[in-house]
Amino acid sequence: MPLHTLISKDFYNEKARDSDWYKENRDGYQGALKAFDMSPQEIIDEVKTSNLRGLGGAGFPTGVKWGFVPKDSGKPVYLAVNADESEPGTFKDKYIMTWDPHRLIEGIIITCWAIDAHVAYIYIRGEYVRPYEHLQRAIDQAYRRGLLGDRVMGRDFKLDVYIHRGAGAYICGEETGLLESLEGKKGWPRLKPPFPAVKGAFGAPTIVNNVETIAHVPEIIKQGGQWFADLGCEKNGGTRLMCVSGHVNKPDVYEIRLGTPMYELIYEHAGGILDGKKMKAVIPGGSSAKVLTAEEADCDCSIEALQAAGSMLGSGGVMVMHEDTCMVKALQVITSFYAHESCGQCTPCREGTGWLLTTLNRLLSGEGRPSDIDTMLSLSGNMQGTSICALSEAAAWPVESFILKFREEFDYMAAHGRSMVADEESAPAA
Ligand SMILES: Cc1cc2nc3c(=O)[nH]c(=O)nc-3n(C[C@H](O)[C@H](O)[C@H](O)COP(=O)(O)O)c2cc1C
Ligand code: SF4
């Protein structure tokens, strides 16, 4: 399947940052105009028909989520756009904010009309300085040109959009950690239920959606939910941005139709494996997704196909490792990230990530014991289903899958105190 450019057409096009250019060349803000002639329920139904599923990681159906907002809470409704983008291997949202910010703003307008929100927050990763600057400039321009503010596009609809900059904590991408941080508190995830759609920011109903999810909304409204659904596969409509990194010749963001074969993405679009080497493993959906062997990765890019292969499409971060990768080292890199980012509220996550890292470090230092491998499996088993948020599972899944699929490398390291892989090269950081 050829690459698609539904939301990536203007990556690297500086002109697209201007709202007039966006209007003249991309039918910009026509989706918002059309939405104002529809009822909120009609928009929600259209998004349900589109099979748009959240692109932040969990893949929850977007229209269904919007439908959860209570109509009679007596409280304001908020939209919180998740631009934290801290999952290792994921770097697509920054492209949207940097190159096509008005698409995101238009998506925000339509979403807020659909959920009856008059305030939207964009929670952006603190390290994203340039994306923040471009987005803020576009928001300022949108106010000046009457696209935001007291009368959005001349309609009787008020909408204010604020950017909130994070301070570099991965956990603030988890939706309730994000809301706590937005409220000025430590970004500690909340127990759920209640879910944010019912009780979110400042105790009021809040829809949390990923940047890419919202960026798809204008085309869905302009071209119709069914059109979008037909672009994808059965339960997973449209296109999505895949971030390909690691041992490939052309690491980049590629927009594909859902259902595109993973091998096509890696070998055709991303130019195949560096130095003509053999592919060894693929992490298909950000570092929390279970690793696949090269054979298992021979499947389609869709939520269902990757679930069937034993992993997930997650945040679309495809990390490719070639034959010279030491899987023990690669796992240590991932685990040190989660040990650093655990917020420490839950014992299994706080202690589990720490002990996993200690054990991996011992293995890599040549002091490992044969029993370390089963200890790590036991630790990661105890980290699942026992914590407030999914970071604990996100840390456990790589450990389980790396050991399950590449056990001989771990046993070898414990027995011989060195890697069984010739070059001992770990996967490059994304
Ligand atoms: C530890 C952790 C980190 C997360 N980080 C992000 C993130 O950086 N960006 C994001 O959009 N979603 C992230 N999520 C998922 C959010 O909690 C939430 O599901 C998502 O923003 C909902 O938007 P969507 O339905 O459009 O995908 C994270 C989840 C967890 C458990
Ligand atoms: S699972 Fe980990 S990151 Fe999530 S709330 Fe518990 S300690 Fe914090």
Coordinates of C-alpha atoms and ligand atoms in Angstrom, one line a residue:
M1 CA 0.0 0.0 0.0
P2 CA 1.4 3.5 -0.8
L3 CA 2.0 5.9 2.0
H4 CA -0.9 8.2 2.8
T5 CA -0.8 11.9 3.5
L6 CA -4.1 12.7 5.2
I7 CA -2.5 14.5 8.1
S8 CA 1.2 14.4 7.1
K9 CA 1.0 16.3 3.8
D10 CA 2.4 19.5 5.3
F11 CA 5.2 18.1 7.4
Y12 CA 8.3 20.2 6.5
N13 CA 6.0 22.9 4.8
E14 CA 6.6 26.1 6.7
K15 CA 3.7 27.9 4.9
A16 CA 1.2 25.5 6.4
R17 CA 1.7 27.1 9.8
D18 CA -0.3 30.1 8.7
S19 CA -4.1 29.9 9.1
D20 CA -4.8 31.7 5.8
W21 CA -2.6 29.3 3.9
Y22 CA -4.3 26.4 5.7
K23 CA -7.7 27.7 4.7
E24 CA -6.8 28.4 1.0
N25 CA -4.8 25.2 0.3
R26 CA -6.3 22.6 2.6
D27 CA -9.9 23.6 3.0
G28 CA -8.8 24.5 6.5
Y29 CA -11.5 25.3 9.0
Q30 CA -14.2 24.0 6.6
G31 CA -14.6 21.0 8.9
A32 CA -15.3 23.3 11.8
L33 CA -17.8 25.3 9.7
K34 CA -19.6 22.1 8.8
A35 CA -19.5 20.9 12.4
F36 CA -21.3 24.1 13.6
D37 CA -24.2 23.1 11.3
M38 CA -24.4 19.7 13.0
S39 CA -25.6 18.8 16.4
P40 CA -23.1 17.6 19.0
Q41 CA -24.7 14.2 18.9
E42 CA -24.4 14.0 15.1
I43 CA -20.7 14.7 15.4
I44 CA -20.2 12.1 18.0
D45 CA -22.1 9.6 15.8
E46 CA -19.9 10.5 12.8
V47 CA -16.8 9.9 14.8
K48 CA -18.2 6.6 16.1
T49 CA -18.8 5.6 12.4
S50 CA -15.2 6.5 11.5
N51 CA -13.8 3.8 13.8
L52 CA -11.2 6.4 15.0
R53 CA -9.4 4.9 17.9
G54 CA -7.3 6.8 20.3
L55 CA -3.7 7.2 19.1
G56 CA -2.1 7.8 22.5
G57 CA -1.6 4.2 23.3
A58 CA -4.7 2.5 24.5
G59 CA -6.7 2.6 21.3
F60 CA -10.1 3.4 22.9
P61 CA -12.8 4.3 20.4
T62 CA -12.9 8.1 20.4
G63 CA -16.6 8.7 19.6
V64 CA -17.6 6.2 22.4
K65 CA -15.3 8.2 24.9
W66 CA -16.9 11.5 23.9
G67 CA -20.4 9.9 24.6
F68 CA -19.4 9.3 28.2
V69 CA -19.5 13.0 29.1
P70 CA -22.6 13.5 31.4
K71 CA -25.0 16.0 30.1
D72 CA -26.4 17.2 33.4
S73 CA -23.4 17.5 35.8
G74 CA -23.9 21.2 36.2
K75 CA -20.2 21.6 35.8
P76 CA -18.1 22.9 32.9
V77 CA -16.7 20.3 30.5
Y78 CA -13.0 20.4 29.5
L79 CA -10.9 19.0 26.8
A80 CA -7.3 18.1 27.7
V81 CA -5.2 17.4 24.6
N82 CA -2.4 15.0 25.5
A83 CA 0.8 16.3 23.9
D84 CA 3.2 14.8 26.5
E85 CA 4.6 12.3 24.0
S86 CA 7.2 10.7 26.3
E87 CA 6.8 7.0 25.3
P88 CA 10.3 6.0 24.1
G89 CA 10.1 5.5 20.3
T90 CA 7.3 7.9 19.8
F91 CA 7.8 11.2 18.0
K92 CA 4.8 11.9 15.8
D93 CA 2.8 14.5 17.8
K94 CA 5.6 16.9 17.7
Y95 CA 5.4 16.8 13.8
I96 CA 1.8 17.8 13.9
M97 CA 2.3 20.6 16.4
T98 CA 5.4 21.9 14.6
W99 CA 4.2 21.8 11.0
D100 CA 0.4 21.7 11.0
P101 CA -0.8 23.4 14.2
H102 CA -4.0 24.7 12.6
R103 CA -5.2 21.2 11.9
L104 CA -4.9 20.5 15.6
I105 CA -6.7 23.7 16.5
E106 CA -9.5 22.9 14.1
G107 CA -9.8 19.5 15.6
I108 CA -10.0 21.1 19.1
I109 CA -12.8 23.4 17.9
I110 CA -14.9 20.5 16.5
T111 CA -14.2 18.3 19.6
C112 CA -15.2 21.1 22.0
W113 CA -18.4 21.8 20.0
A114 CA -19.2 18.0 20.2
I115 CA -18.6 17.7 24.0
D116 CA -19.9 21.2 24.9
A117 CA -16.5 22.4 26.2
H118 CA -15.5 26.1 26.2
V119 CA -11.9 25.5 27.5
A120 CA -9.3 23.3 26.1
Y121 CA -5.9 22.6 27.6
I122 CA -2.9 21.3 25.6
Y123 CA -0.5 19.6 28.0
I124 CA 2.8 19.6 26.1
R125 CA 6.0 17.8 27.0
G126 CA 8.4 20.4 28.6
E127 CA 11.3 19.4 26.3
Y128 CA 9.3 20.3 23.2
V129 CA 10.4 23.9 23.0
R130 CA 10.0 24.5 19.3
P131 CA 6.7 22.6 18.9
Y132 CA 5.4 24.7 21.8
E133 CA 6.5 28.0 20.2
H134 CA 4.9 27.1 16.8
L135 CA 1.7 26.0 18.4
Q136 CA 1.5 29.1 20.6
R137 CA 2.1 31.3 17.6
A138 CA -0.7 29.5 15.7
I139 CA -3.1 29.8 18.7
D140 CA -2.3 33.6 19.0
Q141 CA -3.0 33.9 15.3
A142 CA -6.3 32.0 15.6
Y143 CA -7.4 34.4 18.3
R144 CA -6.5 37.4 16.1
R145 CA -8.4 36.0 13.2
G146 CA -11.5 35.1 15.2
L147 CA -11.0 31.4 15.0
L148 CA -10.8 31.2 18.8
G149 CA -12.2 33.5 21.5
D150 CA -15.6 34.8 22.4
R151 CA -17.3 34.1 19.1
V152 CA -15.5 31.3 17.3
M153 CA -15.8 31.9 13.5
G154 CA -18.6 34.3 14.2
R155 CA -20.7 31.8 15.9
D156 CA -22.3 32.0 19.3
F157 CA -19.6 29.7 20.7
K158 CA -16.8 30.7 23.0
L159 CA -13.6 28.7 23.2
D160 CA -10.3 29.4 24.9
V161 CA -7.3 27.3 24.4
Y162 CA -4.3 27.2 26.8
I163 CA -1.0 25.4 26.5
H164 CA 0.3 24.0 29.7
R165 CA 4.0 23.0 29.6
G166 CA 5.1 19.9 31.5
A167 CA 8.4 19.5 33.3
G168 CA 9.8 16.3 31.9
A169 CA 8.0 13.5 33.7
Y170 CA 6.8 10.5 31.6
I171 CA 4.0 9.8 34.1
C172 CA 2.3 13.1 33.2
G173 CA 1.3 11.5 29.9
E174 CA -0.9 9.1 31.9
E175 CA -4.2 10.9 31.7
T176 CA -4.9 11.3 35.4
G177 CA -1.3 12.1 36.2
L178 CA -1.6 14.8 33.4
L179 CA -4.8 16.2 35.1
E180 CA -3.1 16.3 38.5
S181 CA -0.1 18.2 37.0
L182 CA -2.5 20.5 35.1
E183 CA -4.1 21.4 38.5
G184 CA -0.6 22.3 39.8
K185 CA 0.0 19.2 41.8
K186 CA 2.5 16.4 41.6
G187 CA 1.7 14.2 38.6
W188 CA 0.5 11.2 40.5
P189 CA -2.1 9.1 38.7
R190 CA -5.5 8.8 40.3
L191 CA -7.4 5.6 41.1
K192 CA -10.1 4.9 38.4
P193 CA -13.1 5.0 38.4
P194 CA -14.2 7.7 38.3
F195 CA -12.8 8.1 34.8
P196 CA -11.9 11.6 33.5
A197 CA -14.9 11.8 31.2
V198 CA -17.0 11.9 34.4
K199 CA -14.6 13.5 36.9
G200 CA -11.5 15.0 35.4
A201 CA -9.8 18.4 35.6
F202 CA -10.9 20.4 38.7
G203 CA -13.5 17.7 39.4
A204 CA -15.3 18.4 36.2
P205 CA -16.0 16.1 33.2
T206 CA -12.9 16.1 30.9
I207 CA -12.1 14.4 27.7
V208 CA -8.4 13.5 27.3
N209 CA -7.3 12.8 23.8
N210 CA -4.0 12.4 22.1
V211 CA -2.8 15.1 19.6
E212 CA -3.0 12.8 16.6
T213 CA -6.5 11.6 17.6
I214 CA -7.7 15.2 17.5
A215 CA -5.8 16.1 14.3
H216 CA -7.9 13.4 12.5
V217 CA -11.2 15.0 13.4
P218 CA -11.4 17.7 10.8
E219 CA -11.1 15.3 7.8
I220 CA -13.6 12.9 9.4
I221 CA -16.2 15.7 9.6
K222 CA -15.3 17.0 6.1
Q223 CA -15.3 13.7 4.3
G224 CA -17.5 11.6 6.5
G225 CA -17.0 8.9 9.1
Q226 CA -17.6 6.1 6.6
W227 CA -15.0 7.4 4.2
F228 CA -12.5 7.4 7.1
A229 CA -13.5 3.9 8.3
D230 CA -13.0 2.6 4.7
L231 CA -9.4 3.8 4.7
G232 CA -8.5 1.4 7.5
C233 CA -9.5 -2.1 8.4
E234 CA -12.5 -3.7 10.1
K235 CA -12.5 -2.2 13.6
N236 CA -9.7 0.4 13.1
G237 CA -10.5 3.2 10.7
G238 CA -8.3 5.6 8.8
T239 CA -4.6 6.2 8.7
R240 CA -2.1 6.7 11.5
L241 CA 1.4 8.0 11.9
M242 CA 4.1 5.4 12.6
C243 CA 7.4 6.4 14.1
V244 CA 10.1 4.1 12.8
S245 CA 13.4 4.2 14.6
G246 CA 16.4 1.9 15.4
H247 CA 18.4 -0.1 12.9
V248 CA 16.6 1.1 9.7
N249 CA 18.0 3.1 6.8
K250 CA 15.4 5.8 6.9
P251 CA 14.1 6.4 10.4
D252 CA 11.1 8.8 10.2
V253 CA 7.4 9.3 10.7
Y254 CA 5.3 7.5 8.1
E255 CA 1.6 7.8 7.6
I256 CA 0.1 4.5 6.7
R257 CA -3.4 3.1 6.2
L258 CA -4.3 0.8 9.1
G259 CA -3.7 -2.7 7.9
T260 CA -0.5 -2.0 6.0
P261 CA 1.9 -4.9 6.5
M262 CA 4.7 -4.2 9.0
Y263 CA 7.3 -5.6 6.7
E264 CA 6.2 -3.1 4.0
L265 CA 6.6 -0.3 6.5
I266 CA 10.1 -1.4 7.6
Y267 CA 11.6 -2.7 4.3
E268 CA 10.0 -0.4 1.7
H269 CA 9.1 2.8 3.4
A270 CA 11.8 2.9 6.1
G271 CA 14.4 1.5 3.6
G272 CA 15.2 -1.8 5.2
I273 CA 17.8 -2.8 7.8
L274 CA 21.1 -0.9 8.2
D275 CA 24.1 -2.4 6.5
G276 CA 22.0 -5.1 4.9
K277 CA 21.9 -7.0 8.2
K278 CA 19.1 -9.4 9.3
M279 CA 16.3 -8.1 11.4
K280 CA 16.1 -9.7 14.8
A281 CA 13.3 -8.1 16.7
V282 CA 10.7 -5.3 16.5
I283 CA 9.0 -3.4 19.3
P284 CA 5.8 -2.3 17.4
G285 CA 4.1 0.3 19.6
G286 CA 6.4 2.2 21.9
S287 CA 8.8 0.7 24.5
S288 CA 5.9 -0.8 26.6
A289 CA 4.8 -3.0 23.8
K290 CA 5.9 -6.6 23.9
V291 CA 8.8 -7.3 21.6
L292 CA 8.2 -9.5 18.6
T293 CA 10.7 -11.7 16.8
A294 CA 11.3 -10.9 13.2
E295 CA 9.0 -13.8 12.2
E296 CA 6.2 -12.6 14.5
A297 CA 6.5 -9.1 13.1
D298 CA 5.4 -10.3 9.7
C299 CA 1.8 -9.1 10.4
D300 CA -0.4 -6.1 9.6
C301 CA -0.2 -2.8 11.4
S302 CA -3.6 -2.8 13.1
I303 CA -4.7 -3.1 16.7
E304 CA -6.2 -6.5 16.1
A305 CA -3.3 -8.0 14.1
L306 CA -0.8 -6.9 16.6
Q307 CA -2.9 -8.2 19.5
A308 CA -3.0 -11.5 17.7
A309 CA 0.7 -11.5 17.3
G310 CA 1.0 -11.0 21.1
S311 CA 1.8 -7.3 21.3
M312 CA 0.1 -4.0 20.6
L313 CA 0.1 -1.1 18.2
G314 CA 0.3 1.3 21.2
S315 CA 1.6 4.7 20.4
G316 CA 2.9 3.7 16.9
G317 CA 6.6 3.7 17.9
V318 CA 8.2 0.9 15.8
M319 CA 11.7 0.2 17.1
V320 CA 13.7 -2.2 14.9
M321 CA 16.7 -4.2 16.1
H322 CA 19.1 -6.1 13.9
E323 CA 21.0 -9.3 14.5
D324 CA 23.9 -7.6 16.4
T325 CA 21.6 -6.3 19.1
C326 CA 22.3 -7.7 22.6
M327 CA 18.8 -8.2 23.9
V328 CA 19.9 -8.1 27.6
K329 CA 21.4 -4.7 27.0
A330 CA 18.4 -3.5 25.1
L331 CA 16.1 -4.6 27.9
Q332 CA 18.3 -2.8 30.4
V333 CA 18.0 0.5 28.5
I334 CA 14.2 0.1 28.6
T335 CA 14.0 -0.9 32.2
S336 CA 16.2 1.9 33.4
F337 CA 13.7 4.3 31.8
Y338 CA 10.8 2.8 33.7
A339 CA 12.7 2.6 37.0
H340 CA 13.5 6.3 36.6
E341 CA 9.9 7.3 35.7
S342 CA 7.9 5.3 38.2
C343 CA 6.1 7.8 40.4
G344 CA 6.6 5.6 43.4
Q345 CA 3.0 5.5 44.7
C346 CA 2.5 1.8 44.3
T347 CA 4.8 -0.7 45.9
P348 CA 4.9 -3.3 43.1
C349 CA 5.8 -0.7 40.5
R350 CA 8.3 1.3 42.7
E351 CA 10.1 -1.8 44.0
G352 CA 9.6 -4.0 41.0
T353 CA 11.1 -1.6 38.5
G354 CA 14.1 -1.0 40.9
W355 CA 14.7 -4.7 41.4
L356 CA 14.4 -5.5 37.7
L357 CA 17.0 -2.8 37.0
T358 CA 19.3 -4.0 39.8
T359 CA 19.1 -7.6 38.5
L360 CA 19.8 -6.6 34.9
N361 CA 22.7 -4.5 35.9
R362 CA 24.1 -7.4 37.8
L363 CA 23.8 -9.7 34.8
L364 CA 25.5 -7.1 32.6
S365 CA 28.3 -6.6 35.0
G366 CA 29.2 -10.3 34.8
E367 CA 28.0 -11.1 38.3
G368 CA 24.6 -12.6 37.3
R369 CA 23.3 -15.8 38.7
P370 CA 21.3 -18.5 36.7
S371 CA 18.3 -17.9 39.0
D372 CA 18.2 -14.2 38.1
I373 CA 16.2 -14.9 35.0
D374 CA 13.3 -16.6 36.8
T375 CA 13.5 -14.0 39.5
M376 CA 12.9 -11.3 36.9
L377 CA 9.9 -13.2 35.5
S378 CA 8.5 -13.6 39.0
L379 CA 9.0 -9.9 39.7
S380 CA 7.3 -8.8 36.5
G381 CA 4.4 -11.2 37.1
N382 CA 3.8 -9.5 40.5
M383 CA 3.8 -6.1 38.8
Q384 CA 0.7 -6.7 36.7
G385 CA -2.8 -5.9 37.8
T386 CA -1.5 -4.6 41.2
S387 CA -1.0 -0.9 40.6
I388 CA -2.9 2.4 40.1
C389 CA -1.8 3.0 36.5
A390 CA -0.4 1.0 33.6
L391 CA 3.2 2.1 34.0
S392 CA 3.8 -1.0 36.1
E393 CA 2.6 -3.3 33.3
A394 CA 4.4 -1.1 30.7
A395 CA 7.6 -2.0 32.6
A396 CA 6.8 -5.7 33.1
W397 CA 5.8 -6.5 29.5
P398 CA 9.1 -5.9 27.9
V399 CA 10.9 -8.0 30.6
E400 CA 8.5 -10.9 30.1
S401 CA 8.6 -10.8 26.3
F402 CA 12.4 -10.3 26.0
I403 CA 13.1 -13.2 28.3
L404 CA 10.4 -15.4 26.7
K405 CA 11.6 -14.8 23.2
F406 CA 15.4 -14.5 23.7
R407 CA 15.9 -16.6 26.8
E408 CA 19.1 -18.1 25.5
E409 CA 20.8 -14.7 25.6
F410 CA 19.9 -14.1 29.2
D411 CA 21.0 -17.6 30.3
Y412 CA 24.3 -17.2 28.4
M413 CA 24.9 -13.9 30.1
A414 CA 24.3 -15.4 33.5
A415 CA 26.5 -18.4 32.8
H416 CA 29.4 -16.7 31.1
G417 CA 29.3 -13.1 32.3
R418 CA 29.3 -11.7 28.8
S419 CA 26.9 -11.3 25.8
M420 CA 26.5 -14.1 23.3
V421 CA 26.0 -11.5 20.6
A422 CA 29.2 -10.7 18.7
D423 CA 29.1 -6.9 18.6
E424 CA 27.1 -6.5 21.8
E425 CA 25.3 -3.5 20.3
S426 CA 22.1 -2.4 22.1
A427 CA 19.3 -0.8 20.2
P428 CA 20.0 2.9 19.6
A429 CA 17.8 5.2 21.6
A430 CA 14.9 6.7 19.6
Ligands
LIG1 C1 2.5 5.7 31.8 C2 1.6 6.2 30.7 C3 2.1 7.2 29.9 C4 1.3 7.7 28.9 N1 1.8 8.7 28.0 C5 1.0 9.2 27.1 C6 1.5 10.2 26.2 O1 2.6 10.7 26.4 N2 0.6 10.7 25.3 C7 -0.6 10.2 25.1 O2 -1.4 10.7 24.2 N3 -1.1 9.2 25.9 C8 -0.3 8.7 26.8 N4 -0.8 7.7 27.6 C9 -2.2 7.3 27.4 C10 -3.2 8.2 28.2 O3 -3.3 7.8 29.5 C11 -4.6 8.2 27.5 O4 -5.0 6.9 27.3 C12 -4.6 8.9 26.2 O5 -4.0 10.2 26.2 C13 -6.0 9.0 25.7 O6 -6.1 9.6 24.4 P1 -6.5 8.8 23.1 O7 -7.8 8.1 23.5 O8 -6.7 9.8 22.1 O9 -5.5 7.8 22.8 C14 0.0 7.2 28.7 C15 -0.5 6.1 29.5 C16 0.3 5.7 30.5 C17 -0.2 4.6 31.4
SF4_2 S1 1.9 2.1 38.6 FE1 3.9 3.1 39.0 S2 3.8 5.0 37.9 FE2 1.6 4.3 38.1 S3 0.8 5.2 39.9 FE3 1.7 3.3 40.5 S4 3.9 3.8 41.1 FE4 3.1 5.5 39.9

